[in-house]
Tab-separated table of C-alpha atoms and ligand atoms in Angstrom:
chain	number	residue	atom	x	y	z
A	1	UNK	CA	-7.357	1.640	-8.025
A	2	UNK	CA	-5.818	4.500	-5.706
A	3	UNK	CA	-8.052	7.251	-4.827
A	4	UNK	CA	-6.748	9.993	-6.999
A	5	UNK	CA	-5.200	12.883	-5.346
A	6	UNK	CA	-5.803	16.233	-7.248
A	7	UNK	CA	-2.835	17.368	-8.939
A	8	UNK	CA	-3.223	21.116	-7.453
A	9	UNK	CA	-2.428	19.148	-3.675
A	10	UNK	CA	0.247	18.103	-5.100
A	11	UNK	CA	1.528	20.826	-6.641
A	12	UNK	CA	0.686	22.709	-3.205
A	13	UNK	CA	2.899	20.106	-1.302
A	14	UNK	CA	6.056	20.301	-3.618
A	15	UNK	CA	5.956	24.374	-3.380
A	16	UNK	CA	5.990	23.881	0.398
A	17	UNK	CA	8.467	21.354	0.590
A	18	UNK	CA	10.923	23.783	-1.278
A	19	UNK	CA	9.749	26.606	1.333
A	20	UNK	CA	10.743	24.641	4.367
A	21	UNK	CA	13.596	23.380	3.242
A	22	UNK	CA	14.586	26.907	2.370
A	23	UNK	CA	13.794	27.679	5.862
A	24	UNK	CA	15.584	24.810	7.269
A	25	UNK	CA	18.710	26.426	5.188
A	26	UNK	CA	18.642	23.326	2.544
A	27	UNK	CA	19.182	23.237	-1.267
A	28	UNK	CA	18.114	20.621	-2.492
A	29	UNK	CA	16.356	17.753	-1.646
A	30	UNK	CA	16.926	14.319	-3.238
A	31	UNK	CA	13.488	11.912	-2.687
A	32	UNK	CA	13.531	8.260	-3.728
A	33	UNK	CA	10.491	5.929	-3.572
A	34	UNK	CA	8.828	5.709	-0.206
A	35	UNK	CA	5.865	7.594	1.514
A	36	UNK	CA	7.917	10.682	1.335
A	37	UNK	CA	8.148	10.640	-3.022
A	38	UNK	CA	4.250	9.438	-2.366
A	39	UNK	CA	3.202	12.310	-0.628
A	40	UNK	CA	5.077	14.872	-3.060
A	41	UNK	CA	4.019	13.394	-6.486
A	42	UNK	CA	1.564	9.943	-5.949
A	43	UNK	CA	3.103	6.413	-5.723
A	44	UNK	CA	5.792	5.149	-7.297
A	45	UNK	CA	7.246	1.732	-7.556
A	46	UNK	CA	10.243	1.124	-4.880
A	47	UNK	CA	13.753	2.076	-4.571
A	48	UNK	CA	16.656	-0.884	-6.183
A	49	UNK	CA	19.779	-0.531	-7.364
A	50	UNK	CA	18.457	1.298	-10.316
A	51	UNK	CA	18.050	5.008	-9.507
A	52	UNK	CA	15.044	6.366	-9.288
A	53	UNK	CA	14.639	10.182	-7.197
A	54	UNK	CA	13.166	13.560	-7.719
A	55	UNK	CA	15.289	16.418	-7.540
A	56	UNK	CA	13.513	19.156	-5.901
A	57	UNK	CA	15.158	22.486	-5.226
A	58	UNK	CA	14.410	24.675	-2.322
A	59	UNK	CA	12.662	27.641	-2.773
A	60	UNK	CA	14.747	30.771	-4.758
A	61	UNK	CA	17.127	27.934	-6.449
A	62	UNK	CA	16.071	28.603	-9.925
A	63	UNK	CA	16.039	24.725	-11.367
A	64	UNK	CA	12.415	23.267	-11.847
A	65	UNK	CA	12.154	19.784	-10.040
A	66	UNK	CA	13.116	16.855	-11.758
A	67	UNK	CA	12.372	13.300	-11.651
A	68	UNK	CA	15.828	10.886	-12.677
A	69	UNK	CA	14.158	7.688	-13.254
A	70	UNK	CA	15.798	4.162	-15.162
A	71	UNK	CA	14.310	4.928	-19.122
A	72	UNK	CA	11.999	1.430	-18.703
A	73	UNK	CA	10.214	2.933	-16.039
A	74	UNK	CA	9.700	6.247	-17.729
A	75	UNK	CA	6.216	4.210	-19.069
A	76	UNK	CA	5.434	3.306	-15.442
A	77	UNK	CA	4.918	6.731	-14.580
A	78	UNK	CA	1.728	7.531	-16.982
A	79	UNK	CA	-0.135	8.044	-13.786
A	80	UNK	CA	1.604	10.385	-12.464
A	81	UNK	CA	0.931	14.133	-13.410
A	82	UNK	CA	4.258	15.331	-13.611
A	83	UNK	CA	3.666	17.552	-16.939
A	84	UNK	CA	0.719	19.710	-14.670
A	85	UNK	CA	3.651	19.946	-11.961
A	86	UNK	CA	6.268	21.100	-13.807
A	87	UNK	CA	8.702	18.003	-12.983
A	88	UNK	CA	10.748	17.196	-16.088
A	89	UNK	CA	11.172	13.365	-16.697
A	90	UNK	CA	15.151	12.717	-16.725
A	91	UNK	CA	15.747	9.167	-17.797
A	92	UNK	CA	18.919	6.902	-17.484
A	93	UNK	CA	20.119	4.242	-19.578
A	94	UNK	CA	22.070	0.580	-18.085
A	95	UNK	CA	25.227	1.418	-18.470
A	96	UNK	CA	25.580	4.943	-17.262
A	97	UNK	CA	25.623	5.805	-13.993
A	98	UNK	CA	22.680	7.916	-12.341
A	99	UNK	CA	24.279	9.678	-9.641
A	100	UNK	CA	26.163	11.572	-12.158
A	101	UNK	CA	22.755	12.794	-12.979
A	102	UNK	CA	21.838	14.126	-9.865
A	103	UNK	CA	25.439	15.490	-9.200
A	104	UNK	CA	24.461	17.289	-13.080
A	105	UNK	CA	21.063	18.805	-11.806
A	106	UNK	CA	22.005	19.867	-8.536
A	107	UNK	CA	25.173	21.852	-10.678
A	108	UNK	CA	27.403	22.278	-8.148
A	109	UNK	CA	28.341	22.468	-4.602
A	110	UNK	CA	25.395	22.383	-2.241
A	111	UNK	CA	22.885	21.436	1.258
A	112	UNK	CA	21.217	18.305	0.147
A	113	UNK	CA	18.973	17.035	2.311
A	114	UNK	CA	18.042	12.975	1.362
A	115	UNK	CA	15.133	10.905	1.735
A	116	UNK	CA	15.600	9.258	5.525
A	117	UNK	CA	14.669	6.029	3.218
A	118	UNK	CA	16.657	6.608	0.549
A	119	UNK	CA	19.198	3.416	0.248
A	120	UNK	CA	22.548	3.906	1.403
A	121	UNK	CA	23.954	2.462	-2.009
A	122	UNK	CA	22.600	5.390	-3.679
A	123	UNK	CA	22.809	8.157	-0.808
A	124	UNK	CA	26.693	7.054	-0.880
A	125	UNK	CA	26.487	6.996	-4.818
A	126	UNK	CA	25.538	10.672	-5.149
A	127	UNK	CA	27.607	12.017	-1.944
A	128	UNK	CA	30.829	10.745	-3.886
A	129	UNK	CA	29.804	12.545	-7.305
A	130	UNK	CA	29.175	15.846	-4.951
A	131	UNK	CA	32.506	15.437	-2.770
A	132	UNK	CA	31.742	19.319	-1.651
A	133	UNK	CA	27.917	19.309	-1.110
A	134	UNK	CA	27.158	18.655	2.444
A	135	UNK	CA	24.364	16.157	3.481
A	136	UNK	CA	22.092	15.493	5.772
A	137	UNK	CA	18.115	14.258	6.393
A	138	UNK	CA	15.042	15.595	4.160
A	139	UNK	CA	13.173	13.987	7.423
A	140	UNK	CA	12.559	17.197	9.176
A	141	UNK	CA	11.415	18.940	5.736
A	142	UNK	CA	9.089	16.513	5.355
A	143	UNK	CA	7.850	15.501	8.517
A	144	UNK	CA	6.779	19.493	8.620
A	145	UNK	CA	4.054	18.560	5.675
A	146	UNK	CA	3.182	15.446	6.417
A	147	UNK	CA	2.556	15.948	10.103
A	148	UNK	CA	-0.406	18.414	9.983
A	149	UNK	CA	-2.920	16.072	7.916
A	150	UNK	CA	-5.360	18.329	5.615
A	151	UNK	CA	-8.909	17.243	5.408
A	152	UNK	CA	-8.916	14.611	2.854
A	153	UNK	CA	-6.291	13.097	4.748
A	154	UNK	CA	-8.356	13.147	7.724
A	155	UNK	CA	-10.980	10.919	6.020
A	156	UNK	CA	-9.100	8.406	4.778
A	157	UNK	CA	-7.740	8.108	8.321
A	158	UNK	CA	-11.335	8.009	9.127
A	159	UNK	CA	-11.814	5.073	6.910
A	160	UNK	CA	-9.611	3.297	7.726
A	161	UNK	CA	-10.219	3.464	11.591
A	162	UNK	CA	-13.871	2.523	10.659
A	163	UNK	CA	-12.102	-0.469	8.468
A	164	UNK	CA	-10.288	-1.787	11.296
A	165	UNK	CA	-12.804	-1.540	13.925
A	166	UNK	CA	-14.824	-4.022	11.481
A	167	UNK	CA	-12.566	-6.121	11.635
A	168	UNK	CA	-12.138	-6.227	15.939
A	169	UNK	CA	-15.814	-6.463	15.627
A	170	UNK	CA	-15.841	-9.531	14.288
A	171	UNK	CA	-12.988	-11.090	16.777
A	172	UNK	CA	-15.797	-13.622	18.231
A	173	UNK	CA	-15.554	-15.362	14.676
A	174	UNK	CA	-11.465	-15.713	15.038
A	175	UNK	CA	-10.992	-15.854	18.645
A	176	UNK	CA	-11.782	-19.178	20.615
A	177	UNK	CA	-9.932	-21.405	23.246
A	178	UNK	CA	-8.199	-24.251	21.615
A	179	UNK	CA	-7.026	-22.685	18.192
A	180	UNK	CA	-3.446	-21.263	17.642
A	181	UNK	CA	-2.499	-17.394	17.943
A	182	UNK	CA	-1.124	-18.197	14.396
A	183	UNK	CA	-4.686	-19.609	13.233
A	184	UNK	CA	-6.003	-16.630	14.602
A	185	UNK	CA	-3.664	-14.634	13.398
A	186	UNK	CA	-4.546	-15.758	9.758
A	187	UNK	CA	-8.325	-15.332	9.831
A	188	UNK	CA	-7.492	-12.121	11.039
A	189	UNK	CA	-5.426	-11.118	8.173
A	190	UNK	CA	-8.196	-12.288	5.670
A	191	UNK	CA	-10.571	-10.206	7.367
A	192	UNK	CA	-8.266	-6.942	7.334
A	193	UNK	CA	-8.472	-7.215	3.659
A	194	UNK	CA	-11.416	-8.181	3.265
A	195	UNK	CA	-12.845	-5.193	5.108
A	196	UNK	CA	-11.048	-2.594	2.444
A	197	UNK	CA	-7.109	-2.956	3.183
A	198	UNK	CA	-4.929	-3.577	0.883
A	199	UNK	CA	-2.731	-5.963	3.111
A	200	UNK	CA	-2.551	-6.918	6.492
A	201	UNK	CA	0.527	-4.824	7.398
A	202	UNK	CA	0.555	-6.457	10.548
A	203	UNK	CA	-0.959	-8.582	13.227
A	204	UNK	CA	-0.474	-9.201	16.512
A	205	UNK	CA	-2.055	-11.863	18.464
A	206	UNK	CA	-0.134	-12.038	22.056
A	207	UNK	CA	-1.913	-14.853	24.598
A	208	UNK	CA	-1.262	-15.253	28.368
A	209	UNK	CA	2.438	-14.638	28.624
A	210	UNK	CA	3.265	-13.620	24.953
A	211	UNK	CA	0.894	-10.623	25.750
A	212	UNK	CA	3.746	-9.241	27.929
A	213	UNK	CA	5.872	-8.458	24.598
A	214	UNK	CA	4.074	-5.902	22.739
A	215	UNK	CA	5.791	-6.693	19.155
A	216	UNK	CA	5.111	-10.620	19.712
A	217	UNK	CA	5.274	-12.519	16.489
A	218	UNK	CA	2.435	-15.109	15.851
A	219	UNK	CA	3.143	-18.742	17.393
A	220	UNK	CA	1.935	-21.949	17.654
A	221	UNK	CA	1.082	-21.604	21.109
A	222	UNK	CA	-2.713	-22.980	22.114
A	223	UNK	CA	-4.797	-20.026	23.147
A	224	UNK	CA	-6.571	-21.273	26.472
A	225	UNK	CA	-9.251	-20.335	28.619
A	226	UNK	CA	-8.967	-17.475	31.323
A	227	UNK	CA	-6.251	-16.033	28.928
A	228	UNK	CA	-6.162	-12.302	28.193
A	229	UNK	CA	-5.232	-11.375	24.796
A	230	UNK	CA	-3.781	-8.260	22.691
A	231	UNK	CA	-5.407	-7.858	19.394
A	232	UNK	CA	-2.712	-5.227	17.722
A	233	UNK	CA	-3.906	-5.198	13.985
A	234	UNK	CA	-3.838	-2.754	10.963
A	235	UNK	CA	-3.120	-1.925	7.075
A	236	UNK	CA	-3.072	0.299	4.405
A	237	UNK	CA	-6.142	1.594	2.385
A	238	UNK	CA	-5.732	1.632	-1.409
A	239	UNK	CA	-4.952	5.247	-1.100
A	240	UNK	CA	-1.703	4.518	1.352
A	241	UNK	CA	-3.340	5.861	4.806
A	242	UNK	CA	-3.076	3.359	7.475
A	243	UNK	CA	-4.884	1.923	10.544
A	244	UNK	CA	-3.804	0.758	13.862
A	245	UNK	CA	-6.060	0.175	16.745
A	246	UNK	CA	-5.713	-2.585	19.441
A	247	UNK	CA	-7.763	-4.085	21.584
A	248	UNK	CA	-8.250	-6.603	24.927
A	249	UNK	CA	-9.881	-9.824	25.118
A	250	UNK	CA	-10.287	-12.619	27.283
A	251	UNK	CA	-11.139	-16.069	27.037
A	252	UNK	CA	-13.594	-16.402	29.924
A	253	UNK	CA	-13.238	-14.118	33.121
A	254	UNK	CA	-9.925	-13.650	34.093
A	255	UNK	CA	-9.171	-13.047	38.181
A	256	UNK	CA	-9.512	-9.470	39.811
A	257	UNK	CA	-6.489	-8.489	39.631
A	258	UNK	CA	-5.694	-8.885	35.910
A	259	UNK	CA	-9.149	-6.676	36.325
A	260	UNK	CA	-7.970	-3.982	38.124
A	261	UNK	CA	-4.894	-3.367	36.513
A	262	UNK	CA	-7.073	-3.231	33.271
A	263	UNK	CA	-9.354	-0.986	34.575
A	264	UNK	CA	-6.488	1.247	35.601
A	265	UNK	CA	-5.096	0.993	31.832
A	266	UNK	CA	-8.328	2.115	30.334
A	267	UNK	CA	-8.485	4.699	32.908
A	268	UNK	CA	-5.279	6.220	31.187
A	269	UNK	CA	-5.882	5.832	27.992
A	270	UNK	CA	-9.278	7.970	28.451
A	271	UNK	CA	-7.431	10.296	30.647
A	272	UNK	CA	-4.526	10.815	27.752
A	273	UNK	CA	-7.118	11.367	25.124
A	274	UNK	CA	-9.109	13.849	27.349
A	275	UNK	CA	-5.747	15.922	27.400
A	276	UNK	CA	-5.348	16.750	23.396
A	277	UNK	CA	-5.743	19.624	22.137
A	278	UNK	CA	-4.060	22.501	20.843
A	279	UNK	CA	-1.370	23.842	22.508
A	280	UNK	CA	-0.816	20.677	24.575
A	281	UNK	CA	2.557	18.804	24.203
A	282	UNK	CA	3.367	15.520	22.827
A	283	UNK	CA	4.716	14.662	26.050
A	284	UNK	CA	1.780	16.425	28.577
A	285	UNK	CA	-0.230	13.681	26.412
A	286	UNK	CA	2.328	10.832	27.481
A	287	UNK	CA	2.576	11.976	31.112
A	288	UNK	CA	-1.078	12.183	30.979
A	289	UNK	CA	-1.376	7.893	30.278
A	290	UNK	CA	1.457	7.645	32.432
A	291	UNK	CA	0.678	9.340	35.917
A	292	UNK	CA	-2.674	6.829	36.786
A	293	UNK	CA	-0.326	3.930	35.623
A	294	UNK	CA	2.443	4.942	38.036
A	295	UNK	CA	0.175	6.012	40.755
A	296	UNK	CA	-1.008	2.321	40.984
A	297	UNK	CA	2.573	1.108	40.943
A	298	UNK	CA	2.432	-0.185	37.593
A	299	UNK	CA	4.634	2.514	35.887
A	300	UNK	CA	7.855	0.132	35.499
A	301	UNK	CA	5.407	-1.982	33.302
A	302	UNK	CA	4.182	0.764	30.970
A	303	UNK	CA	7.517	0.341	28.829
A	304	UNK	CA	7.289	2.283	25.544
A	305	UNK	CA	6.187	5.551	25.007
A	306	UNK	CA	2.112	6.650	24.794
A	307	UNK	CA	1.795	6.473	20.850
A	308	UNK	CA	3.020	7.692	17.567
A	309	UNK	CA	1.593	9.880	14.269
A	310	UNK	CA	-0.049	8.114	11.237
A	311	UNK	CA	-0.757	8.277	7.527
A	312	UNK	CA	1.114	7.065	4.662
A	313	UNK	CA	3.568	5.581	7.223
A	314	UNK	CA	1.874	3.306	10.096
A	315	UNK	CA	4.834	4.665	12.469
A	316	UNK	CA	5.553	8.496	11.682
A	317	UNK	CA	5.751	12.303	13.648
A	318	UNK	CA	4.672	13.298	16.191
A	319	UNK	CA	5.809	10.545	18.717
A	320	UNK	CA	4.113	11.053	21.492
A	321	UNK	CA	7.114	10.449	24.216
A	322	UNK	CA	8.374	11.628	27.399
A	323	UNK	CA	10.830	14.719	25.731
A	324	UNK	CA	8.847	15.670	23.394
A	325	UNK	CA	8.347	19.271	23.782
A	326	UNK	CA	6.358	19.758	19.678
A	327	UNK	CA	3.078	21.561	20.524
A	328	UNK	CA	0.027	19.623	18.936
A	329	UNK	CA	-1.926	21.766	15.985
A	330	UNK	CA	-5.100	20.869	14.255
A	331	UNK	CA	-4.804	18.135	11.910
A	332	UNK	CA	-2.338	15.883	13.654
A	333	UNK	CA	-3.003	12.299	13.575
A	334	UNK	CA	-1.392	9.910	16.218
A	335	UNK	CA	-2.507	6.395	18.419
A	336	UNK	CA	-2.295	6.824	22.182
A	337	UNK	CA	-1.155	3.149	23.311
A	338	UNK	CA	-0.392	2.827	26.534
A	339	UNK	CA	-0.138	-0.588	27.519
A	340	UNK	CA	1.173	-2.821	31.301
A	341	UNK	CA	3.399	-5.854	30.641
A	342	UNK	CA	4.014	-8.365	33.576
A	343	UNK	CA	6.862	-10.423	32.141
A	344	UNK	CA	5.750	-14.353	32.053
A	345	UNK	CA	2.175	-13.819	33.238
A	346	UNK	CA	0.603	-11.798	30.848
A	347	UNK	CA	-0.063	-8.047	28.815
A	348	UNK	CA	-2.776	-5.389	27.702
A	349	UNK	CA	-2.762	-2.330	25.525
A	350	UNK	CA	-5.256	-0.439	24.357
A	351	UNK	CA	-4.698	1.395	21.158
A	352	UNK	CA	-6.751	4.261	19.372
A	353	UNK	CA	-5.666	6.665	16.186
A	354	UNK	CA	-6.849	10.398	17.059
A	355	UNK	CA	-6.887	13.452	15.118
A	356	UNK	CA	-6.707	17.206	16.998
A	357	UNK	CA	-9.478	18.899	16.086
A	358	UNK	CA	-10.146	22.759	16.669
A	359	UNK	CA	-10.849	22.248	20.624
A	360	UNK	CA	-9.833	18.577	21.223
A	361	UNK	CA	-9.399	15.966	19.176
A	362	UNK	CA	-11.626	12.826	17.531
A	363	UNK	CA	-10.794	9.469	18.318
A	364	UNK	CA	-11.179	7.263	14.880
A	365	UNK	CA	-11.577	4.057	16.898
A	366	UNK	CA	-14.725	3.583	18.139
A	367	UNK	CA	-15.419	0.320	19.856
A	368	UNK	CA	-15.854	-0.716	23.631
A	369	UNK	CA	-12.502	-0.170	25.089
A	370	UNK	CA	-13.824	-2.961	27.730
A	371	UNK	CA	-12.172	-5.851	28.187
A	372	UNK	CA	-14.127	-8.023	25.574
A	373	UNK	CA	-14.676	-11.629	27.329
A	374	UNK	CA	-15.116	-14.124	24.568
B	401	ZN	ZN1	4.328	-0.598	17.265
B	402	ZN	ZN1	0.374	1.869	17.155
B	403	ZN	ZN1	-0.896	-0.907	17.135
């Protein structure tokens, strides 16, 4: 079952969703299944072509929030406590159409802002019943929540680090010379759930060459010995919070200079966690990864940016990337990843979740980041 999440949070998270987007000079907002509707109200189902969205005005518009939903899923939502939030249940029927709804309850001309996931079919859908509204993205309303992570949020973060560093602890069981990265791959996956996910959201097992592509797909090819490998792996927890931590191994000791190029990458990744705290920028914490890994002439192979936030989505604000000028508070939860690809010969990464804490931050990944020889 999902952790329950007490209805007064809730209630606390829709009343500041209204107040930003009244800030942010929006009207309404328009939120269809995804982590977004999670956050605001608890899960439910996924968006289809049957309508489902909540209706939330921004504070000083006078309508309570509503939640349109298809009338055979009005059972579905049980769980929910929409009565202790004040969200009325507005159900649809086959036949009629929904958007007409929405166009009803937002009564009139408006700012919507929609759910960045909301599918075009029904962002389209209600834009045409509103012809005068204008519309944009509920993504920087929300992101302004969900960003700063209160302390519940922390610990199931927390867990779900600890979760996933269960799981790289066990790597010796999974990991051996003569087996496929797609073999590998699989065990892993078992062991992600078994260890509390819910799922495997993904895995990546990247040998020799196919570590130089840091969103390899699992493939046949033979893991052999002397090969360095990135272990990129991670889920949800029942409550939604995810992990993502990835680490280096080697099948037997690789040569010295796949050595010191690691030792320069773990070098940076220490150096870029040393660097948050408050008041630092997303992108002093990139440049911070980045500088060692230039210095030592590998910064053309350092090809993405230094990490991204977490929580209910595995990839969310803040990204931590050259540009970005967002100051980092307490409570924000991102990976620092940097990572050196040499096209053809090989790849490494290493990959922690931290949270900023008060006067620095807490790393929620806590094994060796040593090159693990197997
Ligand atoms: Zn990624
Ligand atoms: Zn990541
Ligand atoms: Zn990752």
């Amino acid at each position: 079952m999902t952790p329950a999440v007490p209805a007064a949070l809730f209630a606390d998270r829709l009343r500041r969703a209204g107040e930003v987007a009244a800030d942010q000079d929006v009207e309404l907002l328009l939120i269809t299944p995804g982590t977004d509707l999670r956050y605001l109200i608890g899960a439910v189902g996924a968006s289809h072509e049957r309508l489902t969205c909540l209706v939330l005005p921004a504070a000083g518009h006078r309508a309570p929030p509503a939640l349109v939903v298809p009338k055979l899923e009005a059972p579905g939502l049980a769980h929910l406590p929409l009565a202790e939030l004040g969200v009325e249940i507005v159900t649809w029927t086959d036949g009629e159409d929904p958007h007409l709804l929405v166009s009803d309850l937002a009564g009139g001309p408006t700012t919507v802002a929609v759910a960045d996931e909301m599918p075009a079919v029904h962002a389209f859908g209600v834009r045409d019943t509103i012809p005068e509204a204008t519309f944009g993205l509920a993504g920087p309303v929300l992101r302004e929540l969900r960003m700063r992570k209160d302390a519940a949020e922390v610990a199931e973060l927390r867990a779900a680090g600890a979760a996933i560093d269960r799981v790289h602890a066990r790597m010796g069981e999974f990991l051996k010379a003569g087996r496929t990265e797609a073999q590998v791959g699989a065990d892993i996956a078992a062991a992600i759930v078994e260890e509390g996910h819910t799922e495997a959201a993904f895995v990546i097992v990247g040998s020799g060459p196919n570590g130089a592509s840091p969103h390899h797909e699992l493939s046949d090819r033979v893991i052999g010995t002397g090969e360095l490998v990135v272990i990129d792996i991670g889920g949800p927890l029942p409550s939604g919070y995810n992990s993502d931590c990835t680490r280096m191994y080697a099948i037997g000791e690789p040569d010295t200079a796949v050595l010191d190029a690691y030792a320069v990458l773990q070098g940076a990744q220490q150096r870029s966690v040393d660097s948050v705290r408050p008041g630092v920028t997303a992108e002093q914490v990139d440049a911070a990864a980045r500088e060692p890994i230039a210095a030592a002439g590998l910064g053309e192979r350092f090809i993405h940016r230094t990490g991204h936030g977490i929580g209910l989505d595995v990839h969310e604000e803040p990204y931590i990337v050259g540009g970005n000028s967002r100051t980092l508070e307490p409570g924000m939860a991102f990976s620092i990843e940097p990572g050196v690809y040499l096209a053809g010969r090989w790849g490494a990464r290493i990959e922690d979740i931290v949270v900023v804490t008060a006067d620095g931050c807490e790393r929620l990944n806590n094994n060796t980041h040593d090159l693990v020889i197997l």
